[in-house]
Amino acid sequence: MARKIRRLPKILTKLYEDEFHHQPGAIPGTIFIDADAPPPIIFLIDYNQTNFIREQIETPEECVSYLESESVSWVDVQGLGSQDILQRLGNVFKLHALVLEDIVNVPERPKTEDYEDQLLFIARMVVPKERTCGFYSEQVSLILGKNYLLTVQEEPEHDCFEAVRSRIEKNKGIIRKQGADYLAYALLDAIIDGFFPVLELYGERIEELEEEVIVKPTPQTLQNIYQIRRELLQLRRAIWPQRDAINSLIRDGSELIGEEVRIYLRDCYDHTVQVMDMVETYRELSSGLMDVYLSAVSNKMNEIMKVLTVVSTIFIPLTFVAGIYGMNFNTEKSPYNMPELNLYWGYPLCWAVMLAIAFSLLFFFWRRGWLQNSVEIKRN
């Protein structure tokens, strides 16, 4: 099987590895920790309408007292680099072994699963890169309980939850008047809205490539188009199952999600549809750019061949004349053996004839409009 994977193109190999990351024959619930995974950092936000607490905690057991209260507790775990802490976290929140496996063994396909007193939602979060093109992508797992929400992120460097944290801290909107289900919706909405800045950057890149493809296409342009198509494919694979998972929450419902929050989830679903439409539109534009690039390169080659053909056509009769007078027949044997060789003005006359032929052909080509595009190619 490994040999077959090596023969696949790089993009297909990457997709294959993303989907089939579990070791064959592994026991269900087995946790695999990546060697380069950052150590987990645990943050706790506990709030109600009047009180607010935000702190970093050292051990998962410190969450127990908050989980037993009536206030809403948000435990945010950033990093998957410690099997001990993750297993202790599973014991504190009484997570099913399969839930813990889905959280830790990344990447997992976005989905939602109902475990009676808990609701699991796995999402894919993207954040645009600041200095370079592209985006950061990581898995975010949300476990919704009665009065708590547990979120687990792959790494602590990038997320799009700061706006939600600010709303909770400053008591903006209705978030502190609602339960944990509304907090889960707010985070899902932030994850979906995080796709829009990324797509705006791709829209700008595609516009730049459109101008580049038309004005001056290069091999680097082709590589940029391929890169955009690959990245848009990753975005599509991230948002498509998330749309289905949110639709499943709306359609099937859960005892942990109230009717009012389900109405908000419809708006979140609409945003996923908008993201899907934008991704599909940009994918079609990138595919169209590929066709435009091939057409532009082909047209440029045709124009270059036209210039070379015009030059060759002009020099063909001149070569013919020069070839005839280069044979040097003996005029003493016969008056028909090129008598022009003995003329006093023979050499200038030969040049005059050849120049007349050349300018006549140029005038003919110009009247036919064949030289217009050729001049533009030379200028570019």
Coordinates of C-alpha atoms in Angstrom, one line a residue:
M1 CA 0.0 0.0 0.0
A2 CA 2.8 2.4 0.8
R3 CA 4.3 1.9 -2.6
K4 CA 1.0 2.8 -4.3
I5 CA 0.8 6.0 -2.3
R6 CA 4.3 7.1 -3.5
R7 CA 3.2 6.8 -7.1
L8 CA 0.3 9.1 -6.7
P9 CA 0.6 12.8 -7.4
K10 CA 1.5 14.9 -4.4
I11 CA -1.9 16.5 -4.0
L12 CA -3.6 13.1 -4.1
T13 CA -1.1 11.7 -1.6
K14 CA -1.8 14.6 0.7
L15 CA -5.6 14.0 0.5
Y16 CA -5.1 10.3 1.1
E17 CA -3.0 10.8 4.1
D18 CA -5.5 13.3 5.5
E19 CA -8.3 10.8 5.4
F20 CA -6.4 7.6 6.3
H21 CA -4.3 8.5 9.3
H22 CA -5.2 5.7 11.7
Q23 CA -2.9 2.7 12.0
P24 CA -4.6 -0.5 10.6
G25 CA -5.8 -2.8 13.4
A26 CA -5.6 -0.2 16.1
I27 CA -8.0 -0.7 19.1
P28 CA -11.0 1.8 19.0
G29 CA -10.3 4.6 21.3
T30 CA -6.5 4.5 20.9
I31 CA -4.8 7.9 21.1
F32 CA -1.9 8.8 18.9
I33 CA 0.1 11.9 19.9
D34 CA 2.2 13.6 17.2
A35 CA 5.8 14.1 18.2
D36 CA 5.7 17.8 17.1
A37 CA 2.4 18.6 18.8
P38 CA 2.6 21.5 21.2
P39 CA 1.9 20.9 24.9
P40 CA -1.7 21.7 25.9
I41 CA -2.5 25.0 27.6
I42 CA -5.8 25.1 29.4
F43 CA -7.8 28.3 29.7
L44 CA -11.0 28.6 31.7
I45 CA -13.8 31.2 31.3
D46 CA -16.7 31.0 33.7
Y47 CA -19.5 33.5 33.6
N48 CA -23.1 34.4 34.2
Q49 CA -25.0 37.6 33.9
T50 CA -23.2 39.3 36.8
N51 CA -19.9 37.5 37.3
F52 CA -16.9 36.7 35.0
I53 CA -13.8 34.7 35.5
R54 CA -11.0 34.2 33.0
E55 CA -7.8 32.4 34.0
Q56 CA -5.2 29.8 32.9
I57 CA -5.2 26.6 34.9
E58 CA -2.5 24.0 35.3
T59 CA -4.4 20.7 35.6
P60 CA -7.8 19.5 34.3
E61 CA -8.9 18.7 37.8
E62 CA -9.2 22.4 38.6
C63 CA -12.3 22.5 36.3
V64 CA -14.4 20.2 38.5
S65 CA -15.7 22.9 40.9
Y66 CA -16.7 25.1 38.0
L67 CA -18.5 22.3 36.2
E68 CA -20.7 21.6 39.2
S69 CA -21.9 25.3 39.4
E70 CA -24.9 26.8 37.5
S71 CA -22.8 29.3 35.6
V72 CA -21.5 28.6 32.1
S73 CA -18.0 27.2 32.0
W74 CA -15.9 27.3 28.8
V75 CA -12.7 25.2 29.0
D76 CA -10.4 25.9 26.1
V77 CA -7.5 23.4 25.6
Q78 CA -4.9 24.6 23.1
G79 CA -2.4 21.9 22.0
L80 CA -2.4 18.1 21.8
G81 CA 1.1 17.3 23.0
S82 CA 0.4 15.5 26.3
Q83 CA -1.4 12.1 26.4
D84 CA -1.5 12.2 30.2
I85 CA -3.3 15.6 30.4
L86 CA -5.7 14.6 27.6
Q87 CA -6.7 11.4 29.3
R88 CA -7.1 13.2 32.6
L89 CA -9.3 15.7 30.8
G90 CA -11.4 12.8 29.4
N91 CA -11.8 11.5 33.0
V92 CA -12.9 15.0 34.3
F93 CA -15.4 15.5 31.6
K94 CA -16.4 11.8 31.4
L95 CA -15.7 11.6 27.7
H96 CA -16.3 8.5 25.8
A97 CA -13.2 6.7 24.5
L98 CA -14.3 7.3 20.9
V99 CA -14.9 11.0 21.6
L100 CA -11.3 11.4 23.0
E101 CA -10.0 9.5 19.9
D102 CA -11.8 11.9 17.5
I103 CA -10.4 14.9 19.4
V104 CA -6.8 13.8 19.6
N105 CA -6.3 11.9 16.4
V106 CA -6.2 14.7 13.9
P107 CA -7.2 15.4 11.2
E108 CA -10.8 14.2 11.5
R109 CA -13.6 14.9 9.1
P110 CA -16.0 17.6 10.4
K111 CA -19.0 16.0 11.9
T112 CA -21.4 16.0 14.8
E113 CA -22.3 13.1 17.2
D114 CA -24.8 12.9 20.0
Y115 CA -23.7 11.1 23.2
E116 CA -26.8 11.5 25.4
D117 CA -25.5 14.0 27.9
Q118 CA -22.8 15.4 25.6
L119 CA -22.8 16.7 22.0
L120 CA -19.6 16.4 19.9
F121 CA -18.9 18.8 17.0
I122 CA -15.7 18.6 15.1
A123 CA -14.9 21.6 12.9
R124 CA -12.1 22.9 10.7
M125 CA -10.9 26.4 11.5
V126 CA -8.9 28.5 9.0
V127 CA -6.9 31.8 9.8
P128 CA -5.2 33.8 7.0
K129 CA -1.4 34.1 7.1
E130 CA -0.2 37.6 7.8
R131 CA 3.0 37.9 5.7
T132 CA 2.6 35.2 3.1
C133 CA -0.2 33.9 1.0
G134 CA -2.3 31.0 2.2
F135 CA -3.9 30.1 5.5
Y136 CA -3.4 28.2 8.7
S137 CA -5.8 25.3 9.2
E138 CA -6.5 23.3 12.3
Q139 CA -9.1 21.1 13.8
V140 CA -11.3 22.4 16.6
S141 CA -13.4 20.0 18.7
L142 CA -16.4 21.3 20.7
I143 CA -18.0 19.1 23.4
L144 CA -21.2 20.6 24.7
G145 CA -22.6 19.7 28.1
K146 CA -25.4 20.9 30.2
N147 CA -23.6 24.0 31.7
Y148 CA -20.2 23.7 30.1
L149 CA -18.4 23.7 26.7
L150 CA -15.1 22.1 26.2
T151 CA -13.1 23.1 23.1
V152 CA -9.8 21.4 22.0
Q153 CA -7.6 23.0 19.4
E154 CA -4.5 21.6 17.7
E155 CA -2.2 24.5 18.6
P156 CA -2.3 27.7 20.6
E157 CA -1.0 30.2 18.1
H158 CA -4.0 30.8 15.9
D159 CA -7.7 31.0 16.5
C160 CA -10.7 33.2 15.7
F161 CA -12.3 33.2 19.1
E162 CA -10.9 36.4 20.5
A163 CA -14.0 38.3 19.5
V164 CA -16.2 35.9 21.4
R165 CA -13.9 36.2 24.4
S166 CA -14.2 39.9 24.3
R167 CA -18.0 39.8 24.1
I168 CA -18.1 37.6 27.2
E169 CA -15.7 39.8 29.1
K170 CA -17.3 43.1 28.2
N171 CA -20.8 41.6 28.5
K172 CA -21.8 42.7 25.0
G173 CA -24.9 41.3 23.4
I174 CA -26.9 38.5 25.0
I175 CA -24.1 35.9 25.3
R176 CA -23.9 36.1 29.1
K177 CA -27.7 35.8 29.3
Q178 CA -27.7 32.5 27.4
G179 CA -26.5 29.0 28.2
A180 CA -23.6 26.9 27.0
D181 CA -25.5 26.0 23.8
Y182 CA -25.5 29.7 22.7
L183 CA -21.7 29.8 23.4
A184 CA -21.3 26.8 21.2
Y185 CA -23.2 28.6 18.4
A186 CA -21.1 31.7 18.9
L187 CA -17.9 29.8 18.4
L188 CA -19.3 27.9 15.4
D189 CA -20.3 31.2 13.9
A190 CA -16.8 32.6 14.5
I191 CA -15.3 29.5 12.8
I192 CA -17.5 29.9 9.7
D193 CA -17.0 33.7 9.6
G194 CA -13.2 33.0 9.7
F195 CA -13.5 31.7 6.1
F196 CA -14.5 35.0 4.7
P197 CA -11.2 36.9 5.2
V198 CA -9.3 34.0 3.7
L199 CA -11.6 34.0 0.7
E200 CA -11.2 37.8 0.2
L201 CA -7.5 37.3 0.0
Y202 CA -8.0 34.6 -2.7
G203 CA -10.3 37.0 -4.6
E204 CA -7.5 39.6 -4.7
R205 CA -4.9 37.0 -5.7
I206 CA -7.2 35.8 -8.6
E207 CA -7.7 39.3 -9.8
E208 CA -3.9 39.9 -9.8
L209 CA -3.4 36.6 -11.7
E210 CA -6.1 37.5 -14.3
E211 CA -4.1 40.7 -15.2
E212 CA -0.8 38.8 -15.1
V213 CA -2.2 36.0 -17.4
I214 CA -3.4 38.5 -20.0
V215 CA -0.5 40.9 -19.9
K216 CA 2.6 38.8 -19.3
P217 CA 2.1 35.1 -18.5
T218 CA 5.1 33.2 -17.2
P219 CA 5.8 29.6 -15.9
Q220 CA 5.6 31.1 -12.4
T221 CA 2.0 32.2 -13.2
L222 CA 1.1 28.7 -13.9
Q223 CA 2.5 27.5 -10.6
N224 CA 0.6 30.2 -8.8
I225 CA -2.7 29.1 -10.4
Y226 CA -2.0 25.5 -9.4
Q227 CA -1.3 26.6 -5.9
I228 CA -4.5 28.5 -5.6
R229 CA -6.5 25.5 -7.0
R230 CA -5.0 23.2 -4.4
E231 CA -5.7 25.6 -1.5
L232 CA -9.2 26.2 -2.7
L233 CA -9.7 22.4 -2.8
Q234 CA -8.5 22.3 0.9
L235 CA -11.1 25.0 1.8
R236 CA -13.8 23.1 0.0
R237 CA -13.0 19.9 1.8
A238 CA -13.1 21.8 5.1
I239 CA -16.4 23.7 4.6
W240 CA -18.4 21.0 2.8
P241 CA -18.8 18.5 5.7
Q242 CA -19.2 21.4 8.2
R243 CA -22.2 22.5 6.3
D244 CA -23.7 19.0 6.5
A245 CA -22.8 18.8 10.2
I246 CA -24.6 22.1 11.0
N247 CA -27.6 21.0 9.0
S248 CA -27.7 17.8 11.0
L249 CA -27.8 19.9 14.2
I250 CA -30.7 21.9 12.9
R251 CA -32.6 18.9 11.4
D252 CA -32.1 16.3 14.1
G253 CA -31.8 18.6 17.1
S254 CA -30.5 17.7 20.6
E255 CA -31.7 18.1 24.1
L256 CA -28.6 20.2 24.8
I257 CA -29.6 22.8 22.2
G258 CA -32.6 25.0 22.8
E259 CA -35.1 26.1 20.1
E260 CA -33.8 29.7 20.1
V261 CA -30.3 28.5 19.5
R262 CA -31.4 26.3 16.7
I263 CA -32.8 29.4 15.0
Y264 CA -29.4 31.0 15.3
L265 CA -27.8 27.9 13.8
R266 CA -29.9 28.5 10.7
D267 CA -28.0 31.8 10.2
C268 CA -24.8 29.9 10.7
Y269 CA -25.9 27.4 8.1
D270 CA -26.6 30.2 5.6
H271 CA -23.0 31.5 6.1
T272 CA -21.6 28.0 5.3
V273 CA -23.7 28.1 2.1
Q274 CA -22.2 31.5 1.2
V275 CA -18.7 30.2 1.8
M276 CA -19.4 27.2 -0.4
D277 CA -20.7 29.4 -3.2
M278 CA -17.6 31.6 -2.9
V279 CA -15.2 28.6 -2.9
E280 CA -16.9 27.1 -5.9
T281 CA -16.9 30.5 -7.8
Y282 CA -13.2 30.9 -7.1
R283 CA -12.5 27.4 -8.2
E284 CA -14.2 28.0 -11.5
L285 CA -12.3 31.2 -11.9
S286 CA -9.0 29.5 -11.2
S287 CA -9.9 26.8 -13.8
G288 CA -10.8 29.5 -16.2
L289 CA -7.4 31.2 -15.5
M290 CA -5.7 27.9 -16.5
D291 CA -7.5 28.0 -19.9
V292 CA -6.8 31.7 -20.4
Y293 CA -3.1 31.0 -19.6
L294 CA -2.9 28.2 -22.1
S295 CA -4.6 30.3 -24.7
A296 CA -2.4 33.3 -24.0
V297 CA 0.8 31.2 -24.3
S298 CA -0.6 29.7 -27.5
N299 CA -1.5 33.1 -29.0
K300 CA 1.9 34.5 -28.0
M301 CA 3.6 31.5 -29.7
N302 CA 1.5 32.1 -32.8
E303 CA 2.4 35.7 -33.0
I304 CA 6.1 34.9 -32.6
M305 CA 5.8 32.4 -35.4
K306 CA 4.0 35.0 -37.5
V307 CA 7.0 37.4 -37.0
L308 CA 9.4 34.7 -37.9
T309 CA 7.4 33.8 -41.0
V310 CA 7.2 37.4 -42.2
V311 CA 11.0 37.8 -41.8
S312 CA 11.6 34.5 -43.6
T313 CA 9.1 35.5 -46.4
I314 CA 11.0 38.8 -47.0
F315 CA 14.4 37.1 -47.2
I316 CA 13.3 34.2 -49.5
P317 CA 13.2 36.3 -52.7
L318 CA 16.3 38.2 -51.7
T319 CA 18.1 34.9 -51.2
F320 CA 16.8 33.8 -54.6
V321 CA 18.2 36.8 -56.3
A322 CA 21.5 36.5 -54.5
G323 CA 21.7 32.9 -55.4
I324 CA 21.2 33.5 -59.1
Y325 CA 23.9 36.2 -59.3
G326 CA 26.2 34.1 -57.2
M327 CA 26.5 31.4 -59.9
N328 CA 29.0 33.6 -61.9
F329 CA 28.5 32.3 -65.5
N330 CA 31.1 33.1 -68.2
T331 CA 29.6 35.9 -70.4
E332 CA 32.3 35.3 -73.0
K333 CA 30.8 32.0 -74.0
S334 CA 27.3 33.2 -74.5
P335 CA 25.5 36.5 -74.2
Y336 CA 22.8 34.8 -72.2
N337 CA 25.2 33.9 -69.4
M338 CA 24.2 36.8 -67.1
P339 CA 25.2 39.9 -69.1
E340 CA 24.3 42.0 -66.1
L341 CA 27.6 40.9 -64.5
N342 CA 29.4 43.2 -66.9
L343 CA 27.2 46.3 -66.3
Y344 CA 28.9 49.3 -64.6
W345 CA 25.9 49.8 -62.3
G346 CA 25.2 46.1 -61.9
Y347 CA 25.9 45.8 -58.2
P348 CA 23.8 48.9 -57.1
L349 CA 21.1 47.8 -59.5
C350 CA 20.9 44.3 -57.8
W351 CA 20.6 46.0 -54.4
A352 CA 17.9 48.3 -55.7
V353 CA 15.9 45.3 -57.0
M354 CA 16.3 43.4 -53.7
L355 CA 15.3 46.4 -51.6
A356 CA 12.3 47.1 -53.9
I357 CA 11.2 43.5 -53.4
A358 CA 11.6 43.7 -49.6
F359 CA 9.7 47.0 -49.2
S360 CA 7.0 45.8 -51.6
L361 CA 6.4 42.7 -49.4
L362 CA 6.4 44.8 -46.2
F363 CA 3.8 47.2 -47.8
F364 CA 1.7 44.2 -48.9
F365 CA 1.8 42.7 -45.4
W366 CA 1.0 46.0 -43.8
R367 CA -2.1 46.5 -46.1
R368 CA -3.3 43.1 -45.1
G369 CA -2.9 43.9 -41.4
W370 CA -0.4 41.1 -40.7
L371 CA 2.2 43.4 -39.1
Q372 CA 0.0 45.0 -36.4
N373 CA 0.1 42.2 -33.8
S374 CA 3.7 41.5 -34.7
V375 CA 4.7 45.0 -33.7
E376 CA 2.9 44.6 -30.4
I377 CA 4.7 41.4 -29.6
K378 CA 8.0 43.1 -30.2
R379 CA 7.1 45.9 -27.8
N380 CA 6.1 43.5 -25.1

